[in-house]
Structure formats: structure tokens, C-alpha cells
């Protein structure tokens, strides 16, 4: 008897439907074809044990399984459940009447219980788009996939193989049916214990951080040890706007493919990724044998924090150049090509020199000019060009540290940031995929970053004096556009350009010499 079961294969953050054809006939062999990897081929032993311990018997006949389309590589153990269901249905143990209405995925333990799988949300979205009535997945993944459940599409969670068999035989109560959370509850931002009220002094740096958050700009903070670089970076998330429904869905899909969603539903807070400086290039940008997303994609719609930037491998840092510009990363290998979103806000920190005290107001620097130049050379000019705000931090004085008056809270700053972001959302309402000033291309800059005569003259002088590149020119205009939005001006004026230029400290020829 020939039966067809439907599953999914995840490619990037998208999925495609896989048709699993099972034929049981006379003979003794087991054939599995359709470009399966080693984990799929090993499913035979897991299925045999799971069937026996679930009260079924593996057929003592020849089993032929084809996984179509044959040119799509099937990876992972999540095909165990649809393969087992197909074998049972071909043997008459399970009715085949409902198989055409659902996609089924799940990894089997030897006792028949189901293990969590990666990419459940992408699979559910594809199943709904393809016209299926529902999806059957492990109970562990039901929460993240429940967002697509509605009156026309059901998400079912199964604890074991026996429960799936009973469901397909007509016992609809054997599986857990997902209920969709209300929109207000699902996208309510979670509280953050880190607050800018804990940061004393550093008013100029906090101003730069607010500008960066308001426009989605990249930021690097340069200062001596103990000046508060990491402390402030870890609090930037507390002033960013909450995730929108679209951003939450896309962010959750990426983390689902990476297997990092846990047992929760949609992600409600913006990601904050802070990899160690020993990270490998593959771990940063993604790839590997399973083509998983890297840290830059896991930080999508959030922050990628690189502490002690010059300590990272120069080769690793150079791989950030294309994602910072395109906001996507395409990973091409001999056997696959996948694309992941990487629209992150880069926040970096570094010491000004190897000893950390160059330009310190009280402590002398022990580094030679050559040592400082070599230290800074770990960060290339093209990479610095892509960092909009370059801010110098000085140590906090005793008067600021001992001040009993609390600093401005994150909630207050966040209100201003959200007001400026709303201005940008209205500005780019007709520009697909643009949500903040940092995402503007050259055509949008000409349209929205209009300057008056004084601002244009000042920018021209800065270009000549600092020998700025064309990319640095556009970055200054983007930052100035954000500063103008913060002050409520439609035209970029001289003071906006002046402040934006002041945030280009690493472009100054005297630095590090």
C-alpha cells in the first residue's frame, strides 16, 4: 500500500513542503531515498525501537520510502515522526484519511516520546501558506508555532508517537491544541532590570546613545577601563522601542531555526547578543554543516555588542562589512546557499590604546605611537566608515559618582526615542522595508536629508579637513537627520551637522599618533 505523509525542510528561515511516500510490499529490505543526510538515514533504528515500545510492530516486509523533492537535502532527526506515521499507515495500523490535511514533524526517542525540533515556526507558516489544515509537532514547540493558529489552521502538540496514532485514527483529544495568545499580551515588552538611572555622569555619551537609538545607528565607545562603556551598552536595549508584530515574528523565526527559543512563544524583547572576542567567523556570520544563523542574525532587530573590539580577529571583523551595509547575509557553500536577515544595531567598545590610558586626564599612557597605531589597525577604515557614531568616553569624576540625585531613567529616554521613531515611521510609510534613518539609501538621503546653506558649507569644510569618504559623508547626513528629528526640524541645520561631525572622533588625523 502506498501512502503519502507531509513534512517540512527548513532552508534559511523559510521552509518548503516535503512529501514522504511510503510503500510496503513483499521483501525484507529497507530503502530510504530522496537525498537524506546521515541523521535521516539513522532513523530506521529509532523508528524500530519507538514502534515496539509504543505497542506497534515494525513490518517484516520490504519498506521503500521516497522523500520528494529529491533535489532538496533533508537534514536532522525531525523526520522520524512522519516516517514512522507513514510506515504505520502503509501497514494499516493508522488511517490515511487525515494524512493529507496535516504536516507532521518530530524527532523520536527510543521509547516513542517526541523531542523538540528546530524551525517549528517556519514550518507552521509554510504549512498554512500551502493550504494545510494544521500541523502536528512536539508539544515543546507548540507555543512558538501557536502564533499562526486561527479558525482555518490548527497547531497540535504531541507528547509521543502513540498520541499521534490515536489522533489520526479519530481520537482528536489525544493531542494538545494550541490557542493563540491575544495580540496585546503576546507583544507586550518584558521588563528590563538594567536602567540608565544607574549611570552617573557621562551626559554627552548618553546623548550620543540616545541619538543612536533614535535613528538605529551603529555606535562605538572609546575610553579607558572602568569608564562605563559596557555598563551603558548593556542598557541600550532599555531605551529601544518594543518589537512590532512583524519584527517579533521574524526574530522568533531566526531563533527557532537556531534552536534558541526555549519553550516560550514569540520573542517579546529585542535581542542583545554579546559574543566573546574569541568567536570564530562561522559563529559570527553563520554557516557550518547545518547552515545555522550566526550571531549577526540572532541579533536581528536588536543589538550586537562587541566588547573590546580590537581584541577580535581582524578577519572576523572584516566579515561584518557586507552585513552592516546590506542588512542581510548570504551564506554560499558547495552544497547550499541560504540567506539570513542581519538588520542589527552594532554597538562596540574599545580602549584607546593597549594600556588603556591614551588621552586620560590624570593617568599617563605608557604606549608608544607605533603600539597605538598597531592596536587601532585591527579595525580597518572601511569598517569604521560603517559606524555612524564614534564617541570618546572620559572617566567619571568623584562628584558625579557621589551625587545622590538619580540620573534620568530609561523610561524617560525611551519616550523621546519612540517619539522620534514615530516621525521616521511616518516619513518612510511609502518606502518598503525602511523603518529608521540608518536604513536610508542614497536616493532617500537626497529626498529626506535636505540641508540649509550653512549646514552644507560646514559639511564641505569637514569633508576637506578630515578627508572623509563618501560613505562617511552619508553617515553624517543620516545622523544629522536623526538629530534634526529629535529637535523637531524638517531641514538639517548647521548645529545638527556640527553635532553629527563631533561623533566622528576616529576620523580625526591626530588620533593614535
XYZ file of C-alpha atoms in Angstrom:
513
model
C 0.000 0.000 0.000
C 1.283 3.442 -0.933
C 0.664 6.372 1.438
C 1.836 9.957 1.487
C 2.813 11.936 4.572
C 3.795 15.610 4.503
C 6.660 17.231 6.375
C 8.903 20.296 6.033
C 12.511 21.169 5.288
C 13.927 24.432 6.618
C 16.137 26.480 4.290
C 17.394 29.651 5.919
C 14.407 30.983 7.842
C 11.937 29.666 5.249
C 10.557 26.167 4.838
C 9.388 24.008 1.959
C 6.939 21.120 1.957
C 8.400 17.604 1.781
C 6.274 14.717 0.526
C 7.156 11.388 2.120
C 5.939 8.407 0.071
C 5.916 5.042 1.819
C 5.405 1.730 0.024
C 5.281 -1.593 1.928
C 5.474 -4.734 -0.205
C 6.894 -8.240 -0.267
C 10.546 -8.475 0.645
C 12.891 -7.878 3.579
C 14.870 -4.716 2.785
C 14.537 -1.094 3.892
C 15.141 1.644 1.317
C 15.250 5.360 2.098
C 15.860 7.674 -0.888
C 15.465 11.373 -1.649
C 18.774 12.954 -0.573
C 18.592 12.231 3.185
C 21.591 13.027 5.382
C 23.111 10.598 7.875
C 20.732 11.625 10.683
C 17.718 10.815 8.486
C 19.232 7.504 7.372
C 19.781 6.534 11.025
C 16.068 6.968 11.695
C 15.470 3.273 10.943
C 16.856 2.156 14.309
C 14.986 4.852 16.252
C 11.718 4.062 14.472
C 12.030 0.323 15.115
C 12.562 0.846 18.840
C 9.861 3.524 19.111
C 7.277 1.349 17.365
C 7.990 -1.641 19.572
C 7.839 0.321 22.833
C 4.651 2.070 21.662
C 2.830 -1.211 21.124
C 3.331 -1.488 17.359
C 5.444 -3.811 15.263
C 7.831 -2.839 12.510
C 6.695 -4.614 9.311
C 8.610 -7.753 8.376
C 8.298 -6.793 4.733
C 10.155 -4.533 2.333
C 9.761 -0.812 3.053
C 10.506 1.765 0.365
C 10.457 5.440 1.340
C 10.916 8.333 -1.054
C 11.320 11.913 0.186
C 10.399 14.438 -2.509
C 11.530 16.744 -3.976
C 14.698 14.703 -4.348
C 16.951 17.706 -5.010
C 16.290 19.242 -1.562
C 18.593 17.885 1.129
C 16.743 16.513 4.142
C 18.683 17.092 7.354
C 18.151 16.207 11.000
C 16.197 13.688 13.020
C 12.897 15.616 12.846
C 11.726 13.327 10.021
C 11.432 10.382 12.430
C 7.753 11.039 13.202
C 6.433 11.401 9.621
C 8.459 8.360 8.559
C 7.025 6.291 11.422
C 3.496 7.524 10.700
C 3.905 6.651 7.034
C 5.092 3.116 7.835
C 2.208 2.536 10.256
C -0.314 3.869 7.747
C 1.087 1.726 4.940
C 0.696 -1.305 7.202
C -2.898 -0.425 8.082
C -2.213 0.488 11.714
C -3.145 4.156 11.131
C -5.933 5.522 8.955
C -4.685 7.508 5.993
C -7.803 9.675 5.771
C -6.304 12.651 7.671
C -2.737 12.479 6.383
C -3.359 14.901 3.537
C -4.604 17.634 5.873
C -1.540 17.991 8.133
C 2.212 18.360 8.004
C 3.919 16.231 10.640
C 7.402 16.668 12.106
C 9.202 15.438 15.219
C 12.242 13.539 16.479
C 11.561 10.190 18.170
C 13.217 8.883 21.298
C 13.617 5.132 21.614
C 10.547 4.963 23.890
C 8.368 6.807 21.338
C 8.354 10.202 23.033
C 8.989 13.310 20.937
C 11.976 15.627 21.231
C 11.971 19.383 20.397
C 12.754 20.413 16.833
C 14.224 23.489 15.171
C 12.306 25.795 12.861
C 8.806 24.892 14.073
C 7.509 28.410 13.433
C 8.786 28.467 9.836
C 7.248 25.038 9.262
C 3.888 26.180 10.606
C 3.907 29.312 8.445
C 4.708 27.290 5.318
C 2.049 24.692 6.113
C -0.579 27.419 6.454
C 0.534 29.107 3.223
C 0.370 25.751 1.407
C -3.276 25.201 2.353
C -2.909 22.509 5.011
C -5.489 22.283 7.759
C -2.885 22.127 10.519
C 0.500 20.932 11.713
C 1.480 18.252 14.241
C 4.711 18.927 16.128
C 6.226 18.066 19.534
C 4.448 19.680 22.490
C 7.662 21.507 23.368
C 7.314 23.632 20.199
C 3.586 24.322 20.358
C 3.955 27.735 21.986
C 6.148 29.297 19.281
C 4.033 27.880 16.444
C 0.729 28.905 18.031
C 1.033 32.430 16.579
C -0.196 31.157 13.194
C -3.161 29.258 14.646
C -6.603 30.592 13.750
C -10.025 29.350 12.709
C -8.645 27.847 9.479
C -5.330 26.454 10.729
C -4.658 24.379 13.850
C -1.406 23.689 15.656
C -1.272 20.391 17.573
C 1.368 19.347 20.084
C 2.129 15.660 20.622
C 3.938 14.016 23.529
C 4.641 10.702 21.828
C 4.077 8.563 18.758
C 1.090 6.736 20.278
C -0.796 10.015 20.776
C -0.260 10.920 17.100
C -1.509 7.486 16.001
C -4.659 7.865 18.121
C -5.288 11.351 16.710
C -5.036 10.145 13.113
C -7.361 7.249 13.965
C -10.045 9.686 15.079
C -9.313 10.500 18.734
C -8.900 14.265 18.353
C -8.408 14.748 22.103
C -5.136 12.830 22.199
C -3.108 15.901 21.122
C -2.760 19.374 22.650
C -4.406 22.038 20.511
C -2.732 25.445 20.563
C -4.650 28.599 21.368
C -3.395 31.921 20.034
C -2.454 34.466 22.673
C -4.096 37.852 22.480
C -2.135 40.389 20.493
C -1.661 42.776 23.419
C -0.308 40.041 25.638
C 1.887 38.471 23.003
C 3.785 41.619 22.062
C 3.935 43.300 25.436
C 7.543 44.176 26.147
C 9.110 42.439 29.106
C 10.636 44.439 31.933
C 14.345 45.166 31.971
C 16.180 45.487 35.265
C 19.020 47.456 33.663
C 18.278 51.174 33.725
C 20.153 54.321 32.733
C 19.308 55.806 36.132
C 22.225 53.692 37.419
C 24.666 55.590 35.191
C 26.095 58.715 36.824
C 27.665 61.473 34.776
C 28.562 60.767 31.112
C 25.827 63.121 29.881
C 27.477 63.627 26.494
C 27.810 59.877 25.960
C 24.203 59.277 26.963
C 23.205 61.914 24.446
C 25.105 60.046 21.729
C 23.447 56.785 22.786
C 20.025 58.421 22.561
C 20.846 59.645 19.052
C 21.963 56.145 18.064
C 18.813 54.544 19.485
C 16.550 57.150 17.883
C 17.892 56.520 14.397
C 19.069 52.903 14.656
C 22.679 53.966 14.121
C 25.813 51.952 14.823
C 27.889 53.160 17.756
C 31.405 52.693 19.117
C 32.550 53.983 22.506
C 36.252 54.591 23.099
C 37.544 55.155 26.603
C 39.794 53.942 29.419
C 38.987 50.902 31.580
C 36.258 51.478 34.131
C 34.693 54.471 32.395
C 31.339 52.709 31.945
C 31.403 51.573 28.302
C 29.997 48.086 28.905
C 27.593 49.325 31.577
C 25.957 51.787 29.204
C 25.969 49.378 26.253
C 24.031 46.790 28.253
C 21.331 49.382 28.971
C 20.687 50.478 25.395
C 18.015 47.815 24.983
C 16.006 49.511 27.738
C 15.503 52.657 25.612
C 14.743 50.998 22.268
C 11.096 50.787 21.105
C 9.336 47.458 21.730
C 9.233 44.914 18.946
C 6.404 45.285 16.475
C 4.373 42.227 15.482
C 6.293 41.831 12.219
C 9.685 42.238 13.935
C 8.739 39.766 16.670
C 7.668 37.154 14.143
C 10.825 37.495 12.051
C 13.117 37.482 15.109
C 11.431 34.396 16.532
C 11.796 32.548 13.226
C 15.553 33.108 13.260
C 15.923 31.931 16.852
C 13.633 28.963 16.149
C 15.839 27.809 13.273
C 18.844 28.110 15.612
C 17.020 26.135 18.327
C 17.200 29.012 20.833
C 13.556 29.856 21.502
C 13.233 27.572 24.538
C 9.630 26.677 25.385
C 8.274 30.229 25.055
C 6.211 31.766 22.292
C 7.117 34.800 20.238
C 10.074 36.834 21.418
C 8.926 39.981 23.176
C 12.214 41.792 23.742
C 14.846 42.884 21.275
C 17.823 40.519 21.114
C 21.046 41.550 22.801
C 23.981 39.413 21.651
C 27.424 39.891 23.174
C 29.827 37.257 21.785
C 33.313 36.813 23.249
C 36.220 38.181 21.218
C 37.447 34.627 20.552
C 34.381 33.909 18.387
C 35.031 32.221 15.041
C 33.924 33.749 11.725
C 31.342 30.989 11.181
C 29.842 31.521 14.632
C 29.593 35.248 13.937
C 28.074 35.277 10.440
C 26.548 31.775 10.331
C 27.079 28.671 8.236
C 28.650 25.365 9.148
C 27.494 21.918 8.080
C 23.888 22.668 9.109
C 23.845 26.281 7.780
C 22.651 27.752 11.077
C 22.329 31.523 11.652
C 25.239 33.261 13.366
C 25.363 35.979 15.996
C 24.686 38.764 13.491
C 21.393 37.114 12.523
C 20.481 36.236 16.108
C 20.892 39.966 16.813
C 18.440 40.886 14.020
C 16.105 43.699 15.153
C 18.285 44.093 18.241
C 21.827 44.842 19.327
C 25.134 43.133 18.575
C 27.572 44.234 21.282
C 31.275 43.695 20.604
C 33.227 44.490 23.755
C 36.959 45.219 23.369
C 36.638 45.438 19.592
C 40.397 45.351 18.706
C 40.721 42.006 20.510
C 38.555 40.327 17.875
C 40.284 38.696 14.939
C 40.700 41.208 12.138
C 39.495 38.622 9.623
C 36.365 38.072 11.721
C 35.643 41.788 11.966
C 36.013 42.290 8.222
C 33.155 39.851 7.688
C 30.834 42.430 9.259
C 31.275 44.903 6.418
C 28.750 43.459 3.972
C 26.010 42.660 6.560
C 26.304 46.158 8.029
C 25.657 47.618 4.580
C 23.053 45.199 3.200
C 21.389 44.108 6.459
C 21.362 40.538 5.123
C 23.970 37.786 4.967
C 24.119 35.273 2.131
C 25.984 32.086 3.006
C 27.137 30.178 -0.057
C 28.746 26.770 0.138
C 29.303 23.961 -2.342
C 26.060 22.202 -1.374
C 23.789 25.035 -0.275
C 23.095 28.755 -0.347
C 20.969 30.343 2.360
C 20.169 33.920 3.288
C 19.515 35.252 6.775
C 18.401 38.733 7.870
C 21.042 40.675 9.804
C 19.484 44.053 10.496
C 21.236 44.640 13.792
C 22.436 47.767 15.560
C 26.177 47.413 16.133
C 27.394 48.687 19.498
C 31.123 48.323 20.177
C 33.539 49.424 22.862
C 37.316 49.637 22.994
C 40.249 51.103 24.880
C 42.119 53.917 23.109
C 45.444 52.051 23.291
C 46.938 48.784 24.614
C 47.433 50.163 28.134
C 44.054 51.889 28.009
C 45.072 55.382 29.147
C 45.796 57.342 25.981
C 44.276 60.842 26.360
C 43.439 60.069 30.008
C 43.178 63.319 32.018
C 45.244 62.085 35.000
C 46.984 58.797 34.220
C 49.918 58.691 31.775
C 49.900 56.426 28.730
C 52.860 54.016 28.531
C 52.306 53.066 24.879
C 54.499 54.171 22.021
C 52.895 55.831 18.986
C 53.690 52.704 16.961
C 51.952 50.478 19.519
C 48.859 52.675 19.428
C 48.784 52.626 15.633
C 49.144 48.837 15.528
C 46.394 48.483 18.129
C 43.978 50.645 16.159
C 44.911 48.962 12.879
C 42.895 45.920 13.957
C 39.863 47.986 12.959
C 40.002 48.839 9.277
C 38.944 52.133 7.742
C 36.059 50.574 5.773
C 34.644 49.080 8.971
C 34.938 52.385 10.848
C 33.189 54.100 7.943
C 30.152 51.942 8.663
C 29.978 53.002 12.316
C 27.902 56.163 12.438
C 28.769 57.432 15.908
C 32.312 57.252 17.305
C 32.284 58.607 20.845
C 35.093 59.230 23.301
C 34.416 58.465 26.974
C 36.351 60.002 29.833
C 36.417 58.639 33.391
C 33.632 59.655 35.766
C 34.721 62.103 38.469
C 34.139 61.793 42.182
C 31.455 64.486 42.218
C 29.328 62.571 39.692
C 29.844 59.211 41.398
C 28.927 60.561 44.824
C 25.897 62.507 43.588
C 22.821 61.218 45.406
C 20.460 62.578 42.764
C 19.427 59.774 40.390
C 20.142 60.122 36.695
C 17.486 60.231 34.006
C 15.652 56.906 33.787
C 15.449 54.651 30.754
C 11.669 55.101 30.631
C 12.054 58.859 30.153
C 14.677 58.448 27.439
C 12.626 55.749 25.762
C 9.620 58.046 25.423
C 11.732 60.502 23.458
C 13.232 57.718 21.334
C 9.789 56.336 20.486
C 8.571 59.807 19.535
C 11.478 60.216 17.093
C 10.982 56.705 15.723
C 7.324 57.521 15.062
C 8.412 60.518 12.976
C 10.583 58.201 10.906
C 7.831 55.597 10.507
C 5.534 58.264 9.102
C 8.308 59.574 6.843
C 9.079 56.147 5.374
C 5.484 54.907 5.249
C 5.668 54.580 1.463
C 9.205 53.154 1.402
C 9.004 49.386 1.783
C 11.365 47.900 4.350
C 12.637 51.247 5.711
C 11.817 51.977 9.338
C 14.560 54.294 10.615
C 17.092 56.830 9.348
C 20.018 54.407 9.488
C 18.387 52.311 6.740
C 18.200 55.119 4.169
C 19.987 54.629 0.864
C 21.415 57.398 -1.329
C 18.117 58.137 -3.081
C 16.276 58.511 0.222
C 19.081 60.697 1.561
C 18.611 63.100 -1.349
C 14.899 63.116 -0.679
C 14.787 63.447 3.098
C 18.202 64.762 4.232
C 17.958 68.284 2.857
C 20.333 70.846 4.388
C 20.396 74.617 4.529
C 23.302 76.660 3.113
C 25.220 76.961 6.398
C 24.963 73.240 7.103
C 26.148 72.435 3.571
C 29.160 74.722 3.926
C 30.136 73.212 7.266
C 29.887 69.677 5.893
C 32.041 70.655 2.904
C 34.763 72.006 5.190
C 34.643 68.854 7.337
C 34.978 66.642 4.268
C 38.125 68.515 3.184
C 39.695 68.851 6.627
C 39.028 65.307 7.872
C 39.379 63.702 4.430
C 36.142 61.787 4.908
C 34.962 59.125 2.479
C 31.687 59.229 0.588
C 30.303 56.627 2.975
C 31.264 58.759 6.000
C 29.523 61.686 4.298
C 26.269 59.732 4.032
C 26.603 58.507 7.620
C 26.980 62.064 8.870
C 23.860 63.082 6.958
C 21.884 60.178 8.432
C 22.932 61.067 11.974
C 22.187 64.742 11.331
C 18.729 63.764 10.044
C 18.100 61.953 13.332
C 19.338 64.915 15.398
C 17.043 67.201 13.399
C 14.129 64.854 14.095
C 14.946 64.969 17.794
C 14.703 68.774 17.719
C 11.594 68.769 15.513
C 13.254 70.361 12.458
C 12.330 69.316 8.928
C 15.528 70.800 7.472
C 19.025 69.795 8.604
C 20.710 72.854 10.027
C 24.287 73.817 10.879
C 24.067 72.768 14.546
C 22.765 69.329 13.526
C 25.687 68.808 11.145
C 28.141 70.073 13.766
C 26.914 67.556 16.339
C 26.968 64.722 13.807
C 30.580 65.577 12.845
C 31.573 65.640 16.528
C 30.645 61.953 16.667
C 33.376 61.037 14.140
C 36.311 61.098 16.594
C 38.218 58.214 14.994
C 38.325 60.091 11.686
C 40.495 62.792 13.194
C 44.061 62.612 11.911
C 45.537 63.355 15.353
C 44.043 60.232 16.924
C 46.535 57.499 17.718
C 49.598 59.468 16.580
